[in-house]
Every structure is written in C-alpha cells, then in structure tokens.
C-alpha cells in the first residue's frame, strides 16, 4: 500500500474476461484508493496523506457502538465545533457519520446561519457590533457571503480568493465563540472547542477530564507563543471549564468594545482569545502530547510519547477520520484502557513503513550529510545504519538526511527525486520494548 503498484491478479481477471471492462475499471480504482490513497495528493498542496482506511469512500459508516454513546461524564461536556460556510459542506458530513454520533451535547458555529443535513448552524458573528461590521475589512466577505446565502457553492466557484477571505474573517469568531458556548449549555462543566478538520478522541477526552477538578478555572491547550503572547493553538482544540468562561465573560462585560478594537488590529483569532483570557486572569495549562497540531502521518512518533493517550489531531481529512474512528470504536468495545499514541502508531502507521519508498518525503530533519554525484540511496542507508539511534532517512540527489524519530510523511513531487527509508528492525525492537503500565495524563496537580 506504499507504492503505486499494478496488481497482476486484477489484470489477469480483466484479460480473462471474468468481469466487464467497465466493472474492472471501477474495481481497480476502488482498490487503489484503499491501498494507495496518498498517490492522488498533489505535493504542491503539502497535504498529509490518508492513512490506513478500512472502508471504501462509498461504504456507509457504521453507527456508534453502545458503549460509545453511554460513556461516563458525557452529559457534563459541550463540544463546540467552529467552521465556516465555505468549509462545512466538505468537512462536516464525516463528523455527523462518526464522532458526533457519540456526543450528546454539541453545537456548531459558523459565519452564517443555516440548516445543513438536519443540523442547525449558528452564526457566531451575529453579535459583533454594527460599527465594526462596517469598518473592519474582513466583514466585506461576511456581507458577500450572506448576500449569496442560497448559492454558497456558486459563490465559492466565482470567488477565487474565498479561502483566504474566509481565513481572515475567522479571527473574529474565537471570543464570541466562547461567550455563545456558555449560553448554549450553561450547566456544562467542560467546554471543548474544535475545528471541522480536528479529530476528537471522545472516549479519551472524558477519561482525561475525569482526572481534573472542573470547579477550577481551567484553560487547556497546545501552547504557542507569537508576538509575545502565549495562547492555545486553535486547530488542535482547546478546553475551558465553566468557571473559566464565567470569569472571562464577567471580565469582558465592560470591555467588549476594547476587545473588538484589539481583534481588528490583530491577525490571529487564537492569539486574541489567549490575550483576553490572560487579561481575565486565566493561565494556560499545556495539553501536549494529548493535544496535537499534527496528523498521525506528519507527527514525530517517539518512544517518550507512546504511552500518552491521544485526545486530538489536526488537519484530518474525511478518510483519516474514518480510519481513526474505526480504531476508536473497536477500542471502546474491547478495551478499558485509553487509546494511546502507541496504539495509533502500531495500528495505522507502522503497517505503512517500508525499507524504501520512491517519491516520498518522510520529513527526516536530523543530521544532514552531503553526497557525491555517484552516491545514492544505499549510501544514505549506510549512514543511517552507522548511527545506532537512526530510525529513518531520506535521500535526495547529493544529500542524505537522517532522523532519530519516526514519521510516515507524504508523497513528494517526482521532480524532487526524494526516496525515503525506515530501519524496520530497529523500529520493531523499539515497539517490543514499550511497556505502558499506567495511564499518563496531563494535570496541574
């Protein structure tokens, strides 16, 4: 499933006439989509590859198992999904088919009020002051979007810059998102905020929250510092306890105009929220490695994080969501322990590793060694073998780069002449040595 190989059995069946030519083509493309889903991703998009898929794109997803829909603590949590009208049509349906089946209380906020596949989508920007909607440049896109309420798809097709415009508008959503979340479920103890390309391991989230005291003003997330401000990276998801939101809204009651002005001159919505929470006296507790900004394919898999549970991934597309969803559902049904990073690696990443993959970038970013024009992939492999900690390497003409961590990576443009390899025996030994004897959660105690 690593390289785009031709299955001889398939061609024999075609040539033998066991199936019609049309049906054979359909079978070929369906099998290839499952066995080699990454091949269709243009390298220029720098999109993470789809990982192991257990079903075809047309297969209907199974419902949530009984344990998933009856997990302890579920009624105490509100899941808040932040999206936009130009993105939700592509990104939300898979969540309705998977994770949201397990979650009893969730609300979806966007930049336009609408009904979508039987779900009400709330306009989180409706409360922004009329003055700011007139003077802030990002709201031109908001007005255009609302004028094309009934033909959003056509609007996107005619507006070549809609993704960039939607991203600029997005910064205005973060602060009102938190305020509206409390109104949506004022009795919730916890509020988790995710984006439409975030995967939430719901069962693990509830186990994590059970370790924490919700009456404290918690702000949990993946720490990032930019422009001197510490904040939680938005795409990875962040959590607030009810007391934290209450303190923030009380703080903002007399200063909303000031924060609108601050938002107007600041580029990043998650930075803006971090600033507001800090001003309200609420500090950030780091949630890494439970909370991730990467996908399973792009993150560094190292032994020091394998025994930690996983709560979120970011930049996840629909096929990968289905893959992780299947794994989580099986885990909930069969195991009482949380789903660990090691389980993700062992089930979804390790089967895809190989001694050699052409036109592949595994993100090796450690020691770099210049090669001669006559040296090639095997010479690069020997460099990795000489370093007892080397787990993988990447060869490009005249250069060899090795790495002590394990990353799957993604398909590279053929013009790069990038060939990746992994030290399979060393990885197997590392896996065999893992013993996760206790649950490792993040706590401030």
Coordinates of C-alpha atoms in Angstrom, one line a residue:
X1 CA 0.0 0.0 0.0
X2 CA 3.1 2.2 -0.1
X3 CA 3.9 2.4 -3.8
X4 CA 1.5 2.7 -6.8
X5 CA 1.9 -0.9 -7.9
X6 CA -0.1 -2.8 -10.5
X7 CA -1.9 -5.8 -9.2
X8 CA -1.3 -8.6 -11.8
X9 CA -4.2 -10.6 -10.5
X10 CA -6.5 -7.8 -11.3
X11 CA -5.2 -7.5 -14.9
X12 CA -5.4 -11.3 -15.3
X13 CA -9.1 -11.2 -14.3
X14 CA -9.7 -8.4 -16.8
X15 CA -7.9 -10.1 -19.6
X16 CA -9.6 -13.3 -18.9
X17 CA -13.0 -11.7 -19.2
X18 CA -14.3 -12.6 -15.8
X19 CA -15.7 -9.1 -15.5
X20 CA -16.7 -6.4 -17.9
X21 CA -14.2 -3.7 -18.8
X22 CA -16.3 -1.0 -17.0
X23 CA -16.6 -3.0 -13.8
X24 CA -12.9 -3.8 -13.9
X25 CA -12.0 -0.2 -14.0
X26 CA -14.3 0.6 -11.1
X27 CA -12.8 -2.2 -9.1
X28 CA -9.3 -1.1 -9.9
X29 CA -9.9 2.5 -8.8
X30 CA -11.7 1.4 -5.6
X31 CA -8.9 -0.9 -4.6
X32 CA -6.2 1.6 -5.5
X33 CA -8.0 4.3 -3.4
X34 CA -7.8 2.0 -0.4
X35 CA -4.3 0.6 -1.0
X36 CA -2.6 3.8 -2.1
X37 CA -4.8 6.8 -1.0
X38 CA -1.8 9.1 -0.9
X39 CA -1.0 8.9 -4.6
X40 CA -3.8 11.3 -5.5
X41 CA -2.5 14.2 -3.3
X42 CA -0.5 16.9 -5.3
X43 CA 2.7 17.5 -3.4
X44 CA 2.3 21.3 -4.0
X45 CA -0.7 21.3 -1.6
X46 CA 1.5 19.8 1.1
X47 CA -1.5 17.8 2.4
X48 CA -1.0 14.9 4.8
X49 CA -1.6 11.5 3.2
X50 CA -4.7 9.5 4.0
X51 CA -3.6 6.7 6.4
X52 CA -4.9 3.2 6.5
X53 CA -8.6 3.0 5.5
X54 CA -10.8 0.2 6.5
X55 CA -13.6 1.1 4.1
X56 CA -14.2 2.5 0.7
X57 CA -15.3 6.0 0.2
X58 CA -18.8 4.9 -0.8
X59 CA -19.3 2.5 2.1
X60 CA -21.8 3.7 4.7
X61 CA -20.2 4.2 8.1
X62 CA -21.5 2.0 11.0
X63 CA -23.3 3.6 13.9
X64 CA -21.7 4.2 17.3
X65 CA -21.4 1.2 19.5
X66 CA -23.4 1.1 22.7
X67 CA -20.5 1.9 25.0
X68 CA -19.5 4.9 22.9
X69 CA -22.9 6.5 23.4
X70 CA -23.0 5.8 27.1
X71 CA -19.6 6.9 28.3
X72 CA -19.4 8.4 31.9
X73 CA -19.2 12.1 32.1
X74 CA -20.6 12.8 28.6
X75 CA -23.5 14.9 29.9
X76 CA -21.1 17.3 31.5
X77 CA -19.3 18.3 28.3
X78 CA -20.3 20.6 25.5
X79 CA -18.4 20.1 22.2
X80 CA -18.2 23.3 20.2
X81 CA -17.4 23.0 16.5
X82 CA -16.0 26.1 14.8
X83 CA -16.3 26.2 11.0
X84 CA -17.3 28.4 8.1
X85 CA -20.0 28.3 5.4
X86 CA -17.3 27.8 2.7
X87 CA -15.8 24.8 4.5
X88 CA -18.6 23.0 6.3
X89 CA -20.1 21.4 3.2
X90 CA -16.8 19.4 2.7
X91 CA -15.8 18.9 6.3
X92 CA -18.9 18.4 8.5
X93 CA -20.6 15.3 6.9
X94 CA -17.9 12.9 8.1
X95 CA -18.3 14.2 11.7
X96 CA -22.0 13.5 11.6
X97 CA -21.2 9.9 10.5
X98 CA -18.6 9.4 13.1
X99 CA -17.6 11.2 16.3
X100 CA -20.7 13.3 16.8
X101 CA -22.8 10.1 16.9
X102 CA -21.3 9.5 20.4
X103 CA -21.6 13.1 21.7
X104 CA -24.9 14.0 23.3
X105 CA -24.3 17.8 23.5
X106 CA -22.6 19.7 20.7
X107 CA -23.2 23.0 18.9
X108 CA -21.8 24.2 15.5
X109 CA -20.8 27.8 15.0
X110 CA -20.1 29.3 11.6
X111 CA -20.2 32.7 9.9
X112 CA -23.7 32.2 8.5
X113 CA -27.0 30.9 10.0
X114 CA -28.3 27.9 8.1
X115 CA -29.7 24.4 8.2
X116 CA -27.3 21.7 6.9
X117 CA -28.0 18.0 6.7
X118 CA -30.6 18.3 9.5
X119 CA -28.3 20.3 11.8
X120 CA -28.7 24.0 12.8
X121 CA -25.6 26.0 12.1
X122 CA -25.3 29.2 14.2
X123 CA -23.9 32.5 13.1
X124 CA -21.3 33.2 15.8
X125 CA -20.6 36.7 14.3
X126 CA -24.1 38.0 14.6
X127 CA -23.3 39.7 17.9
X128 CA -20.3 41.7 16.6
X129 CA -21.2 45.4 16.7
X130 CA -22.7 47.0 13.6
X131 CA -19.9 49.6 13.6
X132 CA -17.2 47.0 13.5
X133 CA -19.0 45.1 10.7
X134 CA -18.9 48.2 8.7
X135 CA -15.3 49.3 9.3
X136 CA -13.4 46.0 9.6
X137 CA -12.3 44.9 6.2
X138 CA -12.9 41.2 6.8
X139 CA -16.6 41.8 7.0
X140 CA -16.9 42.6 3.3
X141 CA -16.6 38.8 2.8
X142 CA -19.2 38.3 5.5
X143 CA -21.6 40.6 3.8
X144 CA -21.0 39.0 0.4
X145 CA -21.4 35.6 1.9
X146 CA -24.8 36.5 3.4
X147 CA -26.0 38.0 0.1
X148 CA -25.3 34.6 -1.5
X149 CA -26.9 32.6 1.3
X150 CA -28.8 30.3 -1.1
X151 CA -26.0 29.7 -3.5
X152 CA -22.8 29.4 -1.5
X153 CA -21.3 26.8 -3.8
X154 CA -21.7 29.0 -6.8
X155 CA -20.3 32.0 -4.8
X156 CA -17.2 30.0 -4.0
X157 CA -16.7 29.0 -7.6
X158 CA -16.8 32.6 -8.7
X159 CA -14.6 33.9 -5.9
X160 CA -11.1 32.7 -6.4
X161 CA -9.9 34.2 -3.1
X162 CA -12.7 32.8 -0.9
X163 CA -10.4 30.5 1.2
X164 CA -8.1 33.4 2.0
X165 CA -11.1 35.7 2.8
X166 CA -12.7 33.1 5.0
X167 CA -9.4 32.7 6.9
X168 CA -9.1 36.4 7.6
X169 CA -12.7 36.5 8.8
X170 CA -12.2 33.6 11.1
X171 CA -10.2 35.6 13.7
X172 CA -13.4 37.3 14.7
X173 CA -15.0 34.0 15.8
X174 CA -12.9 33.0 18.8
X175 CA -14.0 35.3 21.5
X176 CA -17.8 35.3 20.7
X177 CA -17.5 31.5 20.3
X178 CA -16.6 31.2 24.0
X179 CA -19.4 33.5 25.1
X180 CA -22.0 31.8 23.0
X181 CA -20.9 28.3 24.2
X182 CA -21.8 29.2 27.8
X183 CA -25.2 30.4 26.6
X184 CA -25.7 27.1 24.7
X185 CA -25.2 24.9 27.7
X186 CA -24.9 26.9 30.9
X187 CA -24.8 23.7 33.1
X188 CA -21.9 22.1 31.3
X189 CA -18.8 21.6 33.4
X190 CA -16.4 21.5 30.5
X191 CA -16.3 23.1 27.0
X192 CA -14.1 21.7 24.3
X193 CA -13.6 23.8 21.1
X194 CA -12.5 22.1 17.9
X195 CA -12.4 23.0 14.2
X196 CA -14.0 21.0 11.4
X197 CA -10.7 19.4 10.5
X198 CA -9.9 18.4 14.1
X199 CA -10.4 14.8 15.1
X200 CA -11.5 14.3 18.7
X201 CA -11.0 11.0 20.5
X202 CA -14.1 11.4 22.6
X203 CA -13.6 8.4 24.9
X204 CA -10.1 9.7 25.9
X205 CA -11.3 13.2 26.4
X206 CA -13.8 12.0 29.0
X207 CA -11.2 9.9 30.8
X208 CA -8.9 13.0 30.9
X209 CA -11.5 15.3 32.3
X210 CA -12.3 12.8 35.0
X211 CA -8.8 13.4 36.3
X212 CA -9.4 17.2 36.7
X213 CA -11.4 19.3 39.0
X214 CA -13.9 21.2 36.9
X215 CA -14.6 23.8 39.5
X216 CA -11.2 25.3 38.9
X217 CA -10.8 27.9 36.0
X218 CA -9.0 25.6 33.6
X219 CA -7.7 26.7 30.1
X220 CA -6.1 23.7 28.5
X221 CA -4.5 23.6 25.0
X222 CA -1.3 23.3 22.9
X223 CA 0.9 26.2 24.0
X224 CA 2.1 28.6 21.2
X225 CA 3.9 32.0 21.7
X226 CA 3.6 34.6 19.0
X227 CA 4.0 38.4 19.1
X228 CA 4.9 38.0 22.8
X229 CA 1.5 36.3 23.6
X230 CA 1.1 32.8 25.0
X231 CA -2.1 31.1 23.7
X232 CA -3.6 27.7 22.8
X233 CA -3.2 26.7 19.1
X234 CA -6.7 26.8 17.8
X235 CA -6.7 23.9 15.3
X236 CA -5.5 21.4 17.9
X237 CA -8.6 22.2 20.1
X238 CA -8.7 23.8 23.5
X239 CA -10.7 23.3 26.7
X240 CA -12.3 25.7 29.2
X241 CA -14.0 24.8 32.4
X242 CA -17.3 26.6 33.3
X243 CA -15.6 28.8 35.9
X244 CA -13.0 29.9 33.4
X245 CA -15.7 31.0 30.9
X246 CA -17.7 32.7 33.6
X247 CA -14.6 34.7 34.7
X248 CA -13.9 35.7 31.1
X249 CA -17.4 36.8 30.3
X250 CA -17.6 38.8 33.5
X251 CA -14.3 40.5 32.7
X252 CA -15.5 41.3 29.2
X253 CA -18.8 42.7 30.2
X254 CA -17.5 46.3 30.4
X255 CA -14.7 46.0 27.9
X256 CA -16.2 44.4 24.8
X257 CA -15.5 47.5 22.6
X258 CA -11.8 47.4 23.6
X259 CA -11.5 43.8 22.6
X260 CA -13.2 44.4 19.3
X261 CA -10.6 47.1 18.6
X262 CA -7.9 44.6 19.6
X263 CA -9.3 42.0 17.3
X264 CA -9.5 44.5 14.4
X265 CA -5.7 45.1 14.5
X266 CA -4.6 41.5 15.4
X267 CA -4.3 38.7 12.8
X268 CA -4.8 35.5 14.8
X269 CA -8.0 34.6 16.5
X270 CA -6.4 32.1 18.9
X271 CA -3.9 34.7 19.9
X272 CA -6.7 37.1 20.6
X273 CA -8.5 34.6 22.8
X274 CA -5.3 33.9 24.7
X275 CA -4.9 37.6 25.3
X276 CA -8.5 38.0 26.6
X277 CA -8.2 35.0 28.9
X278 CA -4.8 36.2 30.2
X279 CA -6.3 39.7 30.9
X280 CA -9.1 37.9 32.8
X281 CA -6.5 36.2 35.0
X282 CA -6.8 32.7 33.4
X283 CA -3.5 31.0 32.6
X284 CA -2.9 28.3 30.0
X285 CA -2.1 24.7 31.0
X286 CA -0.2 22.9 28.3
X287 CA -2.0 19.8 27.0
X288 CA 0.7 18.3 24.7
X289 CA 1.1 15.4 23.8
X290 CA -2.6 14.6 24.4
X291 CA -3.5 17.6 22.2
X292 CA -1.8 17.5 18.8
X293 CA -1.5 20.0 15.9
X294 CA -0.4 17.3 13.5
X295 CA -1.9 14.2 11.9
X296 CA -0.7 10.7 12.6
X297 CA 1.1 10.8 9.3
X298 CA 3.0 14.0 9.9
X299 CA 3.8 13.8 13.6
X300 CA 7.0 12.5 15.2
X301 CA 6.4 9.1 16.7
X302 CA 8.9 8.7 19.6
X303 CA 9.1 6.3 22.5
X304 CA 8.7 9.1 25.0
X305 CA 5.2 9.9 24.0
X306 CA 3.9 6.4 23.0
X307 CA 2.4 5.8 26.5
X308 CA 0.4 9.0 26.5
X309 CA -3.3 8.9 25.4
X310 CA -4.3 10.9 22.3
X311 CA -7.2 13.4 22.5
X312 CA -7.0 15.4 19.3
X313 CA -5.3 15.5 15.9
X314 CA -5.5 18.5 13.5
X315 CA -5.7 18.8 9.6
X316 CA -7.5 15.5 9.5
X317 CA -9.5 14.7 6.3
X318 CA -12.5 12.5 5.9
X319 CA -10.8 9.2 5.1
X320 CA -8.4 9.6 8.0
X321 CA -11.3 10.5 10.3
X322 CA -13.0 7.2 9.3
X323 CA -9.8 5.2 10.0
X324 CA -9.2 6.6 13.4
X325 CA -12.9 6.4 14.2
X326 CA -13.0 2.7 13.3
X327 CA -10.0 2.1 15.6
X328 CA -11.5 4.0 18.5
X329 CA -14.8 2.2 18.2
X330 CA -13.1 -1.2 18.3
X331 CA -11.0 0.1 21.2
X332 CA -14.1 1.2 23.2
X333 CA -15.8 -2.1 22.6
X334 CA -12.9 -4.3 23.6
X335 CA -10.6 -2.4 26.0
X336 CA -11.0 -0.4 29.2
X337 CA -7.7 1.4 28.7
X338 CA -7.4 4.7 26.8
X339 CA -6.3 4.7 23.1
X340 CA -2.6 5.6 23.3
X341 CA -0.2 7.2 20.8
X342 CA 1.4 3.8 20.6
X343 CA -1.9 2.2 19.5
X344 CA -2.3 4.8 16.8
X345 CA 1.3 4.1 15.6
X346 CA 1.0 0.3 15.8
X347 CA -2.3 0.1 14.0
X348 CA -2.3 2.9 11.5
X349 CA 1.3 4.0 10.8
X350 CA 3.7 1.1 11.3
X351 CA 2.0 -1.1 8.6
X352 CA 2.8 1.6 6.0
X353 CA 6.5 1.8 6.7
X354 CA 9.0 0.2 4.4
X355 CA 12.7 -0.1 3.8
X356 CA 12.3 2.0 0.7
X357 CA 9.6 4.3 -0.9
X358 CA 10.3 6.2 -4.0
X359 CA 9.0 9.8 -4.4
X360 CA 8.3 10.1 -0.7
X361 CA 9.2 12.6 2.0
X362 CA 9.3 11.2 5.5
X363 CA 10.4 14.6 6.9
X364 CA 13.8 13.4 8.2
X365 CA 15.3 16.6 9.6
X366 CA 18.2 15.4 11.7
X367 CA 21.9 15.2 10.7
X368 CA 22.4 16.1 7.0
X369 CA 25.4 14.8 5.0
X370 CA 26.5 15.9 1.6
X371 CA 26.9 13.1 -1.0
X372 CA 28.8 12.9 -4.2
X373 CA 27.1 12.6 -7.6
X374 CA 28.0 8.8 -7.6
X375 CA 26.5 8.1 -4.1
X376 CA 22.8 7.1 -3.9
X377 CA 20.1 5.6 -1.7
X378 CA 22.1 2.7 -0.4
X379 CA 24.9 5.0 0.7
X380 CA 22.4 7.1 2.6
X381 CA 21.1 3.9 4.2
X382 CA 24.6 3.0 5.4
X383 CA 24.9 6.5 7.0
X384 CA 21.7 5.8 9.0
X385 CA 22.9 2.3 9.9
X386 CA 26.1 3.8 11.4
X387 CA 24.1 5.9 13.8
X388 CA 22.5 3.4 16.3
X389 CA 19.7 5.9 17.1
X390 CA 18.7 6.5 13.5
X391 CA 15.2 5.3 12.7
X392 CA 14.7 6.7 9.2
X393 CA 16.4 8.6 6.4
X394 CA 15.7 10.5 3.2
X395 CA 17.9 10.5 0.1
X396 CA 17.8 13.3 -2.5
X397 CA 20.5 13.9 -5.1
X398 CA 23.8 14.8 -3.3
X399 CA 22.2 14.8 0.1
X400 CA 21.3 12.4 2.9
X401 CA 19.2 13.3 5.9
X402 CA 18.6 11.0 8.9
X403 CA 16.3 11.2 11.9
X404 CA 16.0 9.6 15.3
X405 CA 12.2 9.8 15.3
X406 CA 9.7 8.0 13.1
X407 CA 7.5 9.9 10.7
X408 CA 5.4 8.5 7.9
X409 CA 5.3 11.7 5.8
X410 CA 3.7 12.1 2.4
X411 CA 4.1 11.7 -1.3
X412 CA 6.8 14.0 -2.8
X413 CA 6.8 15.6 -6.2
X414 CA 8.7 13.3 -8.6
X415 CA 10.9 16.3 -9.6
X416 CA 12.5 16.2 -6.0
X417 CA 13.9 12.7 -6.6
X418 CA 13.2 12.0 -2.9
X419 CA 13.5 8.5 -1.6
X420 CA 12.6 7.6 2.0
X421 CA 13.6 4.6 4.0
X422 CA 13.0 3.3 7.6
X423 CA 15.1 1.0 9.8
X424 CA 12.3 -1.6 10.2
X425 CA 14.2 -4.0 12.5
X426 CA 15.1 -1.1 14.9
X427 CA 11.5 0.1 14.9
X428 CA 10.3 -3.4 15.7
X429 CA 12.7 -3.6 18.6
X430 CA 11.6 -0.2 19.9
X431 CA 8.0 -1.3 19.7
X432 CA 8.7 -4.6 21.5
X433 CA 10.3 -2.7 24.4
X434 CA 7.3 -0.5 25.1
X435 CA 5.5 -1.2 28.3
X436 CA 2.8 1.3 29.2
X437 CA 2.0 0.2 32.7
X438 CA 0.0 3.3 33.8
X439 CA -2.2 6.0 32.3
X440 CA -0.2 9.2 31.7
X441 CA -2.5 12.2 31.7
X442 CA -1.7 15.9 31.9
X443 CA -2.5 17.5 35.2
X444 CA -1.7 20.7 37.1
X445 CA -1.6 19.0 40.5

